[in-house]
mmCIF file of N, CA, C and O in Angstrom:
data_model
loop_
_atom_site.group_PDB
_atom_site.id
_atom_site.type_symbol
_atom_site.label_atom_id
_atom_site.label_comp_id
_atom_site.label_asym_id
_atom_site.label_seq_id
_atom_site.Cartn_x
_atom_site.Cartn_y
_atom_site.Cartn_z
ATOM 1 N N MET A 1 5.175 34.725 69.089
ATOM 2 C CA MET A 1 5.714 33.517 70.070
ATOM 3 C C MET A 1 6.414 31.564 69.258
ATOM 4 O O MET A 1 6.835 31.186 69.223
ATOM 5 N N GLY A 2 5.055 31.791 68.386
ATOM 6 C CA GLY A 2 5.059 30.613 67.418
ATOM 7 C C GLY A 2 5.912 29.703 66.693
ATOM 8 O O GLY A 2 6.691 29.030 66.313
ATOM 9 N N PHE A 3 6.395 30.907 66.092
ATOM 10 C CA PHE A 3 7.397 31.498 64.554
ATOM 11 C C PHE A 3 9.139 30.591 65.681
ATOM 12 O O PHE A 3 9.823 30.179 64.987
ATOM 13 N N ALA A 4 8.754 31.613 66.487
ATOM 14 C CA ALA A 4 10.189 31.515 67.857
ATOM 15 C C ALA A 4 10.580 30.355 67.797
ATOM 16 O O ALA A 4 11.939 29.867 67.824
ATOM 17 N N ARG A 5 9.768 29.403 67.853
ATOM 18 C CA ARG A 5 9.370 28.083 68.754
ATOM 19 C C ARG A 5 10.584 27.049 67.484
ATOM 20 O O ARG A 5 10.539 26.468 68.148
ATOM 21 N N ILE A 6 8.992 27.623 66.346
ATOM 22 C CA ILE A 6 9.241 26.601 65.294
ATOM 23 C C ILE A 6 11.020 27.070 64.867
ATOM 24 O O ILE A 6 11.775 25.843 64.761
ATOM 25 N N ALA A 7 11.685 28.090 64.936
ATOM 26 C CA ALA A 7 12.099 28.096 64.524
ATOM 27 C C ALA A 7 13.516 27.694 65.444
ATOM 28 O O ALA A 7 14.801 27.115 65.403
ATOM 29 N N SER A 8 13.543 27.622 66.448
ATOM 30 C CA SER A 8 14.562 27.295 67.735
ATOM 31 C C SER A 8 13.883 25.410 67.832
ATOM 32 O O SER A 8 15.419 25.018 67.587
ATOM 33 N N VAL A 9 13.209 25.135 67.440
ATOM 34 C CA VAL A 9 13.167 23.262 67.125
ATOM 35 C C VAL A 9 14.117 23.145 66.017
ATOM 36 O O VAL A 9 14.392 22.399 66.031
ATOM 37 N N ALA A 10 13.810 24.163 65.344
ATOM 38 C CA ALA A 10 14.524 23.351 63.687
ATOM 39 C C ALA A 10 15.743 23.934 64.210
ATOM 40 O O ALA A 10 17.002 23.028 63.061
ATOM 41 N N ALA A 11 16.146 24.787 64.349
ATOM 42 C CA ALA A 11 17.814 25.600 64.297
ATOM 43 C C ALA A 11 18.208 23.839 65.526
ATOM 44 O O ALA A 11 19.626 23.481 65.255
ATOM 45 N N ILE A 12 17.590 23.380 66.373
ATOM 46 C CA ILE A 12 17.791 21.893 67.250
ATOM 47 C C ILE A 12 18.014 20.963 66.828
ATOM 48 O O ILE A 12 19.251 20.474 66.679
ATOM 49 N N PHE A 13 17.165 20.781 65.948
ATOM 50 C CA PHE A 13 16.454 19.547 65.153
ATOM 51 C C PHE A 13 17.760 19.367 64.247
ATOM 52 O O PHE A 13 18.843 18.762 63.832
ATOM 53 N N ALA A 14 18.555 20.763 63.407
ATOM 54 C CA ALA A 14 19.222 20.724 62.082
ATOM 55 C C ALA A 14 20.604 20.294 62.546
ATOM 56 O O ALA A 14 21.896 20.129 62.529
ATOM 57 N N ALA A 15 21.235 21.243 63.958
ATOM 58 C CA ALA A 15 22.192 21.090 65.347
ATOM 59 C C ALA A 15 22.781 19.589 65.166
ATOM 60 O O ALA A 15 23.946 18.874 64.853
ATOM 61 N N THR A 16 21.308 18.865 65.539
ATOM 62 C CA THR A 16 21.379 17.414 66.101
ATOM 63 C C THR A 16 21.934 16.657 64.845
ATOM 64 O O THR A 16 22.527 15.980 64.883
ATOM 65 N N LEU A 17 21.132 17.298 63.839
ATOM 66 C CA LEU A 17 21.487 16.317 62.196
ATOM 67 C C LEU A 17 22.833 16.506 61.932
ATOM 68 O O LEU A 17 23.710 15.084 61.477
ATOM 69 N N PHE A 18 23.670 17.542 62.081
ATOM 70 C CA PHE A 18 25.135 18.143 61.829
ATOM 71 C C PHE A 18 25.624 17.846 62.761
ATOM 72 O O PHE A 18 26.588 16.516 62.127
ATOM 73 N N VAL A 19 25.865 17.246 63.541
ATOM 74 C CA VAL A 19 26.421 16.065 64.770
ATOM 75 C C VAL A 19 26.414 14.844 64.249
ATOM 76 O O VAL A 19 27.367 14.010 64.238
ATOM 77 N N GLY A 20 24.970 13.878 64.077
ATOM 78 C CA GLY A 20 24.893 12.397 64.242
ATOM 79 C C GLY A 20 25.452 12.868 62.675
ATOM 80 O O GLY A 20 26.553 11.425 62.509
ATOM 81 N N ALA A 21 25.743 13.197 61.713
ATOM 82 C CA ALA A 21 25.944 13.324 60.236
ATOM 83 C C ALA A 21 27.765 13.240 60.505
ATOM 84 O O ALA A 21 28.183 12.230 60.136
ATOM 85 N N THR A 22 27.976 14.216 61.308
ATOM 86 C CA THR A 22 29.036 13.872 61.380
ATOM 87 C C THR A 22 29.945 12.746 62.316
ATOM 88 O O THR A 22 31.387 12.194 62.033
ATOM 89 N N ILE A 23 29.271 12.131 62.818
ATOM 90 C CA ILE A 23 30.041 11.196 64.079
ATOM 91 C C ILE A 23 29.995 9.866 62.994
ATOM 92 O O ILE A 23 30.332 9.269 62.705
ATOM 93 N N ALA A 24 28.564 10.213 62.033
ATOM 94 C CA ALA A 24 28.805 8.587 61.197
ATOM 95 C C ALA A 24 29.896 8.622 60.443
ATOM 96 O O ALA A 24 30.177 7.334 59.661
ATOM 97 N N GLY A 25 30.263 10.206 59.727
ATOM 98 C CA GLY A 25 31.355 10.249 58.810
ATOM 99 C C GLY A 25 32.252 9.386 59.400
ATOM 100 O O GLY A 25 33.110 8.573 58.658
ATOM 101 N N ALA A 26 32.742 9.973 60.655
ATOM 102 C CA ALA A 26 34.256 9.731 61.293
ATOM 103 C C ALA A 26 34.106 8.262 61.377
ATOM 104 O O ALA A 26 34.704 7.306 61.048
ATOM 105 N N SER A 27 32.806 7.632 61.849
ATOM 106 C CA SER A 27 33.053 6.163 61.903
ATOM 107 C C SER A 27 32.892 5.520 61.038
ATOM 108 O O SER A 27 33.793 4.246 61.100
ATOM 109 N N ALA A 28 32.664 5.902 59.951
ATOM 110 C CA ALA A 28 32.594 5.404 58.847
ATOM 111 C C ALA A 28 34.082 5.174 57.829
ATOM 112 O O ALA A 28 34.714 4.391 57.355
ATOM 113 N N ALA A 29 34.534 6.563 58.081
ATOM 114 C CA ALA A 29 36.114 6.553 57.689
ATOM 115 C C ALA A 29 36.934 6.048 58.527
ATOM 116 O O ALA A 29 38.058 5.254 58.207
ATOM 117 N N ILE A 30 36.736 5.793 59.648
ATOM 118 C CA ILE A 30 37.949 4.840 60.948
ATOM 119 C C ILE A 30 37.359 3.432 60.168
ATOM 120 O O ILE A 30 38.657 3.030 60.093
ATOM 121 N N ALA A 31 36.418 2.661 60.188
ATOM 122 C CA ALA A 31 35.693 1.378 59.643
ATOM 123 C C ALA A 31 36.500 1.056 58.261
ATOM 124 O O ALA A 31 36.924 0.090 58.231
ATOM 125 N N ALA A 32 36.640 2.133 57.624
ATOM 126 C CA ALA A 32 37.223 1.561 56.373
ATOM 127 C C ALA A 32 38.409 1.832 56.669
ATOM 128 O O ALA A 32 39.436 0.723 55.618
ATOM 129 N N TRP A 33 39.049 2.461 56.996
ATOM 130 C CA TRP A 33 40.939 2.222 57.278
ATOM 131 C C TRP A 33 41.085 1.123 57.966
ATOM 132 O O TRP A 33 42.104 0.547 57.465
ATOM 133 N N ASN A 34 40.352 0.866 59.038
ATOM 134 C CA ASN A 34 40.170 -0.634 59.485
ATOM 135 C C ASN A 34 40.478 -1.538 58.999
ATOM 136 O O ASN A 34 41.468 -2.512 58.631
ATOM 137 N N TYR A 35 39.851 -1.571 57.774
ATOM 138 C CA TYR A 35 39.273 -2.861 56.909
ATOM 139 C C TYR A 35 40.040 -2.894 55.683
ATOM 140 O O TYR A 35 40.823 -3.825 55.369
ATOM 141 N N PHE A 36 40.362 -0.955 55.631
ATOM 142 C CA PHE A 36 41.390 -1.642 53.933
ATOM 143 C C PHE A 36 43.188 -1.802 54.403
ATOM 144 O O PHE A 36 44.118 -2.288 53.691
ATOM 145 N N SER A 37 43.749 -1.465 55.654
ATOM 146 C CA SER A 37 44.757 -1.747 55.794
ATOM 147 C C SER A 37 45.133 -2.329 57.209
ATOM 148 O O SER A 37 46.530 -2.451 57.387
ATOM 149 N N GLU A 38 43.905 -3.723 57.495
ATOM 150 C CA GLU A 38 44.475 -4.996 57.929
ATOM 151 C C GLU A 38 45.621 -6.110 57.429
ATOM 152 O O GLU A 38 46.001 -6.302 58.278
ATOM 153 N N ASP A 39 45.416 -5.832 56.297
ATOM 154 C CA ASP A 39 46.529 -6.956 55.963
ATOM 155 C C ASP A 39 48.087 -6.043 55.137
ATOM 156 O O ASP A 39 48.312 -6.897 54.453
ATOM 157 N N LEU A 40 48.160 -5.395 55.350
ATOM 158 C CA LEU A 40 49.210 -4.370 54.935
ATOM 159 C C LEU A 40 50.356 -4.436 55.881
ATOM 160 O O LEU A 40 50.708 -4.909 56.694
ATOM 161 N N PRO A 41 51.708 -4.543 55.413
ATOM 162 C CA PRO A 41 52.380 -5.099 56.340
ATOM 163 C C PRO A 41 53.094 -3.741 57.133
ATOM 164 O O PRO A 41 52.362 -2.713 56.834
ATOM 165 N N SER A 42 53.430 -4.189 58.524
ATOM 166 C CA SER A 42 54.084 -3.193 59.222
ATOM 167 C C SER A 42 55.286 -2.421 58.909
ATOM 168 O O SER A 42 55.419 -3.200 57.980
ATOM 169 N N ILE A 43 55.202 -0.968 59.174
ATOM 170 C CA ILE A 43 56.241 -0.517 58.157
ATOM 171 C C ILE A 43 57.903 -0.826 59.209
ATOM 172 O O ILE A 43 58.622 -0.376 58.086
ATOM 173 N N ALA A 44 57.831 -1.661 60.342
ATOM 174 C CA ALA A 44 58.516 -2.147 60.833
ATOM 175 C C ALA A 44 59.271 -3.178 59.791
ATOM 176 O O ALA A 44 60.835 -3.156 59.556
ATOM 177 N N GLU A 45 58.417 -3.708 59.084
ATOM 178 C CA GLU A 45 58.737 -5.147 57.830
ATOM 179 C C GLU A 45 59.167 -4.909 56.877
ATOM 180 O O GLU A 45 59.655 -5.005 55.788
ATOM 181 N N PHE A 46 59.002 -2.860 56.413
ATOM 182 C CA PHE A 46 59.353 -2.781 55.148
ATOM 183 C C PHE A 46 60.695 -1.872 55.818
ATOM 184 O O PHE A 46 61.034 -1.087 56.553
ATOM 185 N N GLU A 47 61.646 -2.546 53.968
ATOM 186 C CA GLU A 47 62.914 -2.192 53.721
ATOM 187 C C GLU A 47 63.019 -2.010 52.431
ATOM 188 O O GLU A 47 62.294 -2.209 51.388
ATOM 189 N N ALA A 48 63.446 -0.816 51.994
ATOM 190 C CA ALA A 48 64.004 -0.440 50.672
ATOM 191 C C ALA A 48 65.039 -0.930 49.997
ATOM 192 O O ALA A 48 65.957 -1.559 51.227
ATOM 193 N N ARG A 49 64.823 -1.963 49.365
ATOM 194 C CA ARG A 49 66.085 -2.524 48.318
ATOM 195 C C ARG A 49 67.302 -1.096 47.523
ATOM 196 O O ARG A 49 67.233 -0.761 46.561
ATOM 197 N N GLN A 50 68.474 -1.685 48.701
ATOM 198 C CA GLN A 50 69.508 -1.312 47.417
ATOM 199 C C GLN A 50 70.158 -2.105 47.273
ATOM 200 O O GLN A 50 70.652 -3.020 48.029
ATOM 201 N N PHE A 51 70.192 -1.850 45.510
ATOM 202 C CA PHE A 51 71.664 -2.547 45.407
ATOM 203 C C PHE A 51 71.862 -1.839 43.998
ATOM 204 O O PHE A 51 71.875 -0.813 43.704
ATOM 205 N N GLU A 52 73.251 -2.638 43.615
ATOM 206 C CA GLU A 52 73.776 -2.507 42.252
ATOM 207 C C GLU A 52 73.956 -3.552 41.456
ATOM 208 O O GLU A 52 73.435 -4.924 41.874
ATOM 209 N N THR A 53 74.274 -3.229 40.198
ATOM 210 C CA THR A 53 74.905 -4.567 39.616
ATOM 211 C C THR A 53 75.700 -5.419 39.501
ATOM 212 O O THR A 53 77.041 -4.903 40.248
ATOM 213 N N THR A 54 75.703 -6.739 39.786
ATOM 214 C CA THR A 54 75.956 -7.408 40.760
ATOM 215 C C THR A 54 77.166 -8.020 39.677
ATOM 216 O O THR A 54 77.165 -7.723 38.008
ATOM 217 N N ARG A 55 78.493 -7.913 39.167
ATOM 218 C CA ARG A 55 79.563 -7.980 38.811
ATOM 219 C C ARG A 55 80.118 -9.272 39.585
ATOM 220 O O ARG A 55 80.856 -9.786 40.986
ATOM 221 N N ILE A 56 80.892 -10.316 38.150
ATOM 222 C CA ILE A 56 81.495 -11.083 38.395
ATOM 223 C C ILE A 56 83.072 -11.276 37.677
ATOM 224 O O ILE A 56 82.840 -11.340 37.347
ATOM 225 N N TYR A 57 83.892 -11.363 38.666
ATOM 226 C CA TYR A 57 85.585 -11.488 38.479
ATOM 227 C C TYR A 57 85.912 -12.793 38.868
ATOM 228 O O TYR A 57 85.323 -13.635 39.351
ATOM 229 N N ASP A 58 86.847 -12.876 38.191
ATOM 230 C CA ASP A 58 88.017 -14.212 38.536
ATOM 231 C C ASP A 58 88.659 -14.223 39.161
ATOM 232 O O ASP A 58 88.527 -12.276 40.536
ATOM 233 N N ARG A 59 89.582 -14.687 39.487
ATOM 234 C CA ARG A 59 90.742 -14.189 40.878
ATOM 235 C C ARG A 59 91.726 -13.036 40.554
ATOM 236 O O ARG A 59 92.189 -13.006 41.584
ATOM 237 N N ASN A 60 92.198 -12.862 39.950
ATOM 238 C CA ASN A 60 92.814 -11.616 39.102
ATOM 239 C C ASN A 60 91.657 -10.384 39.075
ATOM 240 O O ASN A 60 92.310 -9.317 38.876
ATOM 241 N N TRP A 61 90.845 -10.087 39.633
ATOM 242 C CA TRP A 61 89.836 -8.849 39.469
ATOM 243 C C TRP A 61 89.670 -8.796 38.597
ATOM 244 O O TRP A 61 89.597 -7.673 38.188
ATOM 245 N N ASN A 62 89.542 -9.042 36.954
ATOM 246 C CA ASN A 62 89.555 -9.362 35.785
ATOM 247 C C ASN A 62 87.754 -9.593 35.775
ATOM 248 O O ASN A 62 87.123 -10.656 36.385
ATOM 249 N N LEU A 63 86.875 -8.743 34.991
ATOM 250 C CA LEU A 63 85.929 -8.431 35.356
ATOM 251 C C LEU A 63 85.501 -9.718 34.234
ATOM 252 O O LEU A 63 85.573 -9.775 32.773
ATOM 253 N N LEU A 64 84.599 -10.437 34.582
ATOM 254 C CA LEU A 64 84.114 -11.663 33.783
ATOM 255 C C LEU A 64 82.534 -11.446 33.174
ATOM 256 O O LEU A 64 82.327 -11.543 32.005
ATOM 257 N N TYR A 65 81.461 -11.207 33.874
ATOM 258 C CA TYR A 65 80.300 -10.629 33.839
ATOM 259 C C TYR A 65 79.531 -9.258 34.722
ATOM 260 O O TYR A 65 80.039 -9.398 36.008
ATOM 261 N N GLU A 66 78.397 -9.315 34.206
ATOM 262 C CA GLU A 66 77.725 -8.129 34.911
ATOM 263 C C GLU A 66 76.331 -8.887 34.927
ATOM 264 O O GLU A 66 76.285 -9.079 33.692
ATOM 265 N N VAL A 67 75.765 -9.053 35.935
ATOM 266 C CA VAL A 67 74.144 -9.101 35.916
ATOM 267 C C VAL A 67 72.981 -7.513 36.559
ATOM 268 O O VAL A 67 73.424 -7.126 37.655
ATOM 269 N N SER A 68 72.037 -7.392 36.204
ATOM 270 C CA SER A 68 71.377 -6.291 36.226
ATOM 271 C C SER A 68 70.496 -6.886 36.563
ATOM 272 O O SER A 68 69.563 -8.029 36.343
ATOM 273 N N ASP A 69 69.383 -6.429 37.443
ATOM 274 C CA ASP A 69 67.691 -6.949 38.020
ATOM 275 C C ASP A 69 67.208 -6.356 36.431
ATOM 276 O O ASP A 69 67.104 -5.030 36.065
ATOM 277 N N PRO A 70 65.940 -7.177 35.903
ATOM 278 C CA PRO A 70 65.255 -7.058 34.515
ATOM 279 C C PRO A 70 64.437 -6.010 35.030
ATOM 280 O O PRO A 70 63.627 -5.440 33.765
ATOM 281 N N GLN A 71 63.956 -5.842 35.620
ATOM 282 C CA GLN A 71 62.965 -4.985 36.341
ATOM 283 C C GLN A 71 63.404 -3.430 36.632
ATOM 284 O O GLN A 71 63.075 -2.304 36.004
ATOM 285 N N THR A 72 64.799 -3.072 36.765
ATOM 286 C CA THR A 72 65.179 -2.063 37.141
ATOM 287 C C THR A 72 66.388 -1.599 36.241
ATOM 288 O O THR A 72 67.113 -0.352 36.590
ATOM 289 N N GLY A 73 67.140 -2.570 35.679
ATOM 290 C CA GLY A 73 68.580 -1.934 34.875
ATOM 291 C C GLY A 73 69.442 -1.955 35.549
ATOM 292 O O GLY A 73 69.948 -2.498 36.657
ATOM 293 N N TRP A 74 70.460 -1.198 35.001
ATOM 294 C CA TRP A 74 71.757 -0.894 35.699
ATOM 295 C C TRP A 74 71.879 -0.409 36.232
ATOM 296 O O TRP A 74 71.319 0.656 36.281
ATOM 297 N N ARG A 75 72.785 -0.591 37.492
ATOM 298 C CA ARG A 75 73.181 0.560 38.952
ATOM 299 C C ARG A 75 74.457 0.288 39.332
ATOM 300 O O ARG A 75 74.424 -0.512 39.492
ATOM 301 N N THR A 76 74.932 1.631 39.373
ATOM 302 C CA THR A 76 76.114 1.586 39.672
ATOM 303 C C THR A 76 76.202 3.277 41.092
ATOM 304 O O THR A 76 75.612 3.784 40.947
ATOM 305 N N TYR A 77 76.744 2.231 42.701
ATOM 306 C CA TYR A 77 76.512 3.027 43.363
ATOM 307 C C TYR A 77 78.229 4.342 42.722
ATOM 308 O O TYR A 77 78.938 3.937 42.818
ATOM 309 N N VAL A 78 78.091 5.490 42.995
ATOM 310 C CA VAL A 78 78.565 6.554 43.285
ATOM 311 C C VAL A 78 78.846 7.629 43.969
ATOM 312 O O VAL A 78 77.384 8.417 44.152
ATOM 313 N N PRO A 79 79.409 7.539 44.868
ATOM 314 C CA PRO A 79 78.947 8.862 45.540
ATOM 315 C C PRO A 79 79.202 10.075 45.725
ATOM 316 O O PRO A 79 79.613 10.570 44.044
ATOM 317 N N LEU A 80 78.250 11.195 46.003
ATOM 318 C CA LEU A 80 78.272 12.535 45.483
ATOM 319 C C LEU A 80 79.705 13.043 45.244
ATOM 320 O O LEU A 80 79.463 14.112 44.487
ATOM 321 N N ARG A 81 80.503 13.082 45.886
ATOM 322 C CA ARG A 81 81.991 13.706 45.144
ATOM 323 C C ARG A 81 82.267 13.393 44.087
ATOM 324 O O ARG A 81 83.354 14.377 43.646
ATOM 325 N N ASP A 82 82.178 12.094 43.772
ATOM 326 C CA ASP A 82 83.045 11.718 42.530
ATOM 327 C C ASP A 82 81.749 12.530 40.985
ATOM 328 O O ASP A 82 82.278 12.465 39.829
ATOM 329 N N ILE A 83 80.903 12.808 41.225
ATOM 330 C CA ILE A 83 79.926 13.378 39.818
ATOM 331 C C ILE A 83 80.418 14.804 39.533
ATOM 332 O O ILE A 83 81.158 16.067 40.266
ATOM 333 N N THR A 84 80.983 14.414 38.379
ATOM 334 C CA THR A 84 81.397 15.828 37.676
ATOM 335 C C THR A 84 80.369 16.723 37.595
ATOM 336 O O THR A 84 79.584 16.783 37.969
ATOM 337 N N ALA A 85 81.194 18.399 37.090
ATOM 338 C CA ALA A 85 80.313 19.312 36.827
ATOM 339 C C ALA A 85 79.116 19.276 35.807
ATOM 340 O O ALA A 85 77.904 19.633 35.808
ATOM 341 N N ASP A 86 79.061 18.597 34.946
ATOM 342 C CA ASP A 86 78.863 18.076 34.027
ATOM 343 C C ASP A 86 77.621 17.250 33.659
ATOM 344 O O ASP A 86 76.468 16.972 33.638
ATOM 345 N N ASP A 87 77.735 16.125 34.660
ATOM 346 C CA ASP A 87 77.128 15.383 35.112
ATOM 347 C C ASP A 87 76.006 15.858 35.982
ATOM 348 O O ASP A 87 74.610 15.093 36.763
ATOM 349 N N SER A 88 76.261 17.202 37.463
ATOM 350 C CA SER A 88 75.350 17.894 38.371
ATOM 351 C C SER A 88 74.040 18.371 37.330
ATOM 352 O O SER A 88 72.625 18.323 38.455
ATOM 353 N N ASN A 89 74.077 17.784 36.205
ATOM 354 C CA ASN A 89 72.785 18.762 35.474
ATOM 355 C C ASN A 89 71.797 17.803 35.326
ATOM 356 O O ASN A 89 70.917 18.095 34.410
ATOM 357 N N THR A 90 72.678 16.709 35.340
ATOM 358 C CA THR A 90 71.461 15.153 35.880
ATOM 359 C C THR A 90 70.724 15.434 36.862
ATOM 360 O O THR A 90 70.404 15.920 37.572
ATOM 361 N N PHE A 91 69.930 14.132 36.761
ATOM 362 C CA PHE A 91 68.920 13.825 38.103
ATOM 363 C C PHE A 91 69.915 13.005 39.073
ATOM 364 O O PHE A 91 70.419 11.580 38.058
ATOM 365 N N ILE A 92 69.629 13.289 40.320
ATOM 366 C CA ILE A 92 70.449 12.696 41.026
ATOM 367 C C ILE A 92 69.122 11.374 41.863
ATOM 368 O O ILE A 92 68.871 12.333 42.361
ATOM 369 N N VAL A 93 69.582 10.461 41.958
ATOM 370 C CA VAL A 93 68.462 9.768 43.174
ATOM 371 C C VAL A 93 69.725 8.957 43.955
ATOM 372 O O VAL A 93 70.324 8.378 44.173
ATOM 373 N N ASP A 94 68.867 8.888 45.450
ATOM 374 C CA ASP A 94 69.464 8.413 45.996
ATOM 375 C C ASP A 94 68.452 7.818 47.191
ATOM 376 O O ASP A 94 67.733 7.757 47.249
#
């Protein structure tokens, strides 16, 4: 009877220790999330940059100059229907 009581107390202690460690771990995870995400911008404030290469024309629509973003390079919007079969084997980014 003494061994069964010790085993029962040990099982209760182990279960209490497990529950306590789970609660402590969850609390630490929530605290870390709040700490690291407090200075992030709201998802409502975030917007993706959609752009193309800037083209400068004269009054007769003759191309004078093209300006590109130095970080992303030259970009031109092309509708999917205008992509030829040869081009379909390349990467398509939208």
